[in-house]
Short mmCIF file of C-alpha atoms in Angstrom, two decimals:
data_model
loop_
_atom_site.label_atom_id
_atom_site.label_comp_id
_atom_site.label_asym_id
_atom_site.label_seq_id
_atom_site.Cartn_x
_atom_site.Cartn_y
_atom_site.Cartn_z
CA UNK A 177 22.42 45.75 100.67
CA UNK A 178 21.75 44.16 103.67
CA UNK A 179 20.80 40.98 102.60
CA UNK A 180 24.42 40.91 100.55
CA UNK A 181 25.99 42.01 104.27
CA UNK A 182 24.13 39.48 106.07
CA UNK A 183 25.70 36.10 104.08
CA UNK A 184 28.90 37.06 105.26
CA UNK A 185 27.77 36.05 108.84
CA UNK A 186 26.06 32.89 109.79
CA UNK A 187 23.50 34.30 112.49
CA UNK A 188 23.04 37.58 110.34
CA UNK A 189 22.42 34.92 107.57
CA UNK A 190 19.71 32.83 109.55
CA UNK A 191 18.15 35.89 110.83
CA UNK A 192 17.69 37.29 107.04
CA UNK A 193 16.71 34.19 105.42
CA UNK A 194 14.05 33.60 108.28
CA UNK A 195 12.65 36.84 107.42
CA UNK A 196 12.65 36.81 103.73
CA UNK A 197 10.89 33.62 103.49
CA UNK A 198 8.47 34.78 106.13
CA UNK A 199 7.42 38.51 105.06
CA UNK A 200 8.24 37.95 100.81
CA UNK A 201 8.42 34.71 99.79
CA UNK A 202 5.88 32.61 101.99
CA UNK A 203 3.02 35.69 101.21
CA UNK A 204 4.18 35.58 97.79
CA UNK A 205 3.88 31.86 97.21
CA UNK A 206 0.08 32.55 98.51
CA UNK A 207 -0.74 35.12 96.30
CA UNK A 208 0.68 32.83 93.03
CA UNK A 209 -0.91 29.67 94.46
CA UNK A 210 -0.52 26.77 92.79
CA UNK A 211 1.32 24.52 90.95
CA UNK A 212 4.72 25.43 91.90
CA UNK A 213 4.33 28.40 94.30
CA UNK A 214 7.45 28.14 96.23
CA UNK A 215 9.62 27.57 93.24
CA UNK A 216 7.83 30.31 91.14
CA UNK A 217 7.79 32.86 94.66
CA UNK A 218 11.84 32.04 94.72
CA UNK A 219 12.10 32.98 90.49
CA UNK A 220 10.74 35.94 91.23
CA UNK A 221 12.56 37.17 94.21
CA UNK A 222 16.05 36.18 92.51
CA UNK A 223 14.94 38.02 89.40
CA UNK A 224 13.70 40.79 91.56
CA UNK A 225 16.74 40.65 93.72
CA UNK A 226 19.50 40.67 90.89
CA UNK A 227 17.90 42.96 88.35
CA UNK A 228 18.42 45.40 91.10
CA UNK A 229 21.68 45.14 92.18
CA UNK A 230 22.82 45.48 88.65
CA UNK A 231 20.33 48.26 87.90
CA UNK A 232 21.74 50.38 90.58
CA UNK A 233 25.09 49.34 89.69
CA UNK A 234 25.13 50.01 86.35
CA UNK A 235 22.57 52.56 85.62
CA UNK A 236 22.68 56.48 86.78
CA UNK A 237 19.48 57.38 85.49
CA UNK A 238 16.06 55.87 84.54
CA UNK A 239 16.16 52.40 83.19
CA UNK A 240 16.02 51.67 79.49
CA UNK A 241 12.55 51.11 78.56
CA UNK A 242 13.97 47.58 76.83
CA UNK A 243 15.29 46.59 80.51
CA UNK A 244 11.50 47.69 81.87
CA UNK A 245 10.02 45.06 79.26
CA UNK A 246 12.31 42.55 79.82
CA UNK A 247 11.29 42.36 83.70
CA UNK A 248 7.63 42.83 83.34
CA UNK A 249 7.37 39.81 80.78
CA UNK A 250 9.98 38.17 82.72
CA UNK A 251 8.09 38.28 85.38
CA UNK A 252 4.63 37.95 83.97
CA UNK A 253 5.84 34.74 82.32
CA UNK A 254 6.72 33.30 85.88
CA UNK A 255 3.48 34.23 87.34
CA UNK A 256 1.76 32.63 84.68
CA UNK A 257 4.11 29.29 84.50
CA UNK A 258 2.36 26.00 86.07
#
């Protein structure tokens, strides 16, 4: 929720994307390594990041155990991608 609050407003913005990249996305770019960390560090937040939103938006209960296997080979798959 507060990242979703913080694009409304430019410095909340800067502050927000200065700390994503800097506490998720820069330490998980290291852990993936290369080829393609950055790009396969910013897949993963954004898949992260939406499947979320909607989960909590749509669901009331525990996830579907389809949904569950979706994101772990979803996100397997961009681990493993070079």
């Amino acid at each position: 929720a507060m990242m979703m609050l913080a694009i409304a407003d430019p410095e909340a913005k800067e502050i927000a994307r200065k700390g994503l990249k800097r506490h998720i996305l820069e330490p998980l770019a290291e852990w993936l390594g290369p080829p393609n960390a950055e790009s396969r560090a910013m897949d993963m937040y954004s898949v992260m990041s939406g499947f979320t939103i909607q989960a909590r938006m749509l669901d009331k209960g525990r996830m579907p155990a389809a949904s569950v296997k979706w994101l772990a080979k979803t996100m397997q798959d961009i681990v493993d991608r070079s």
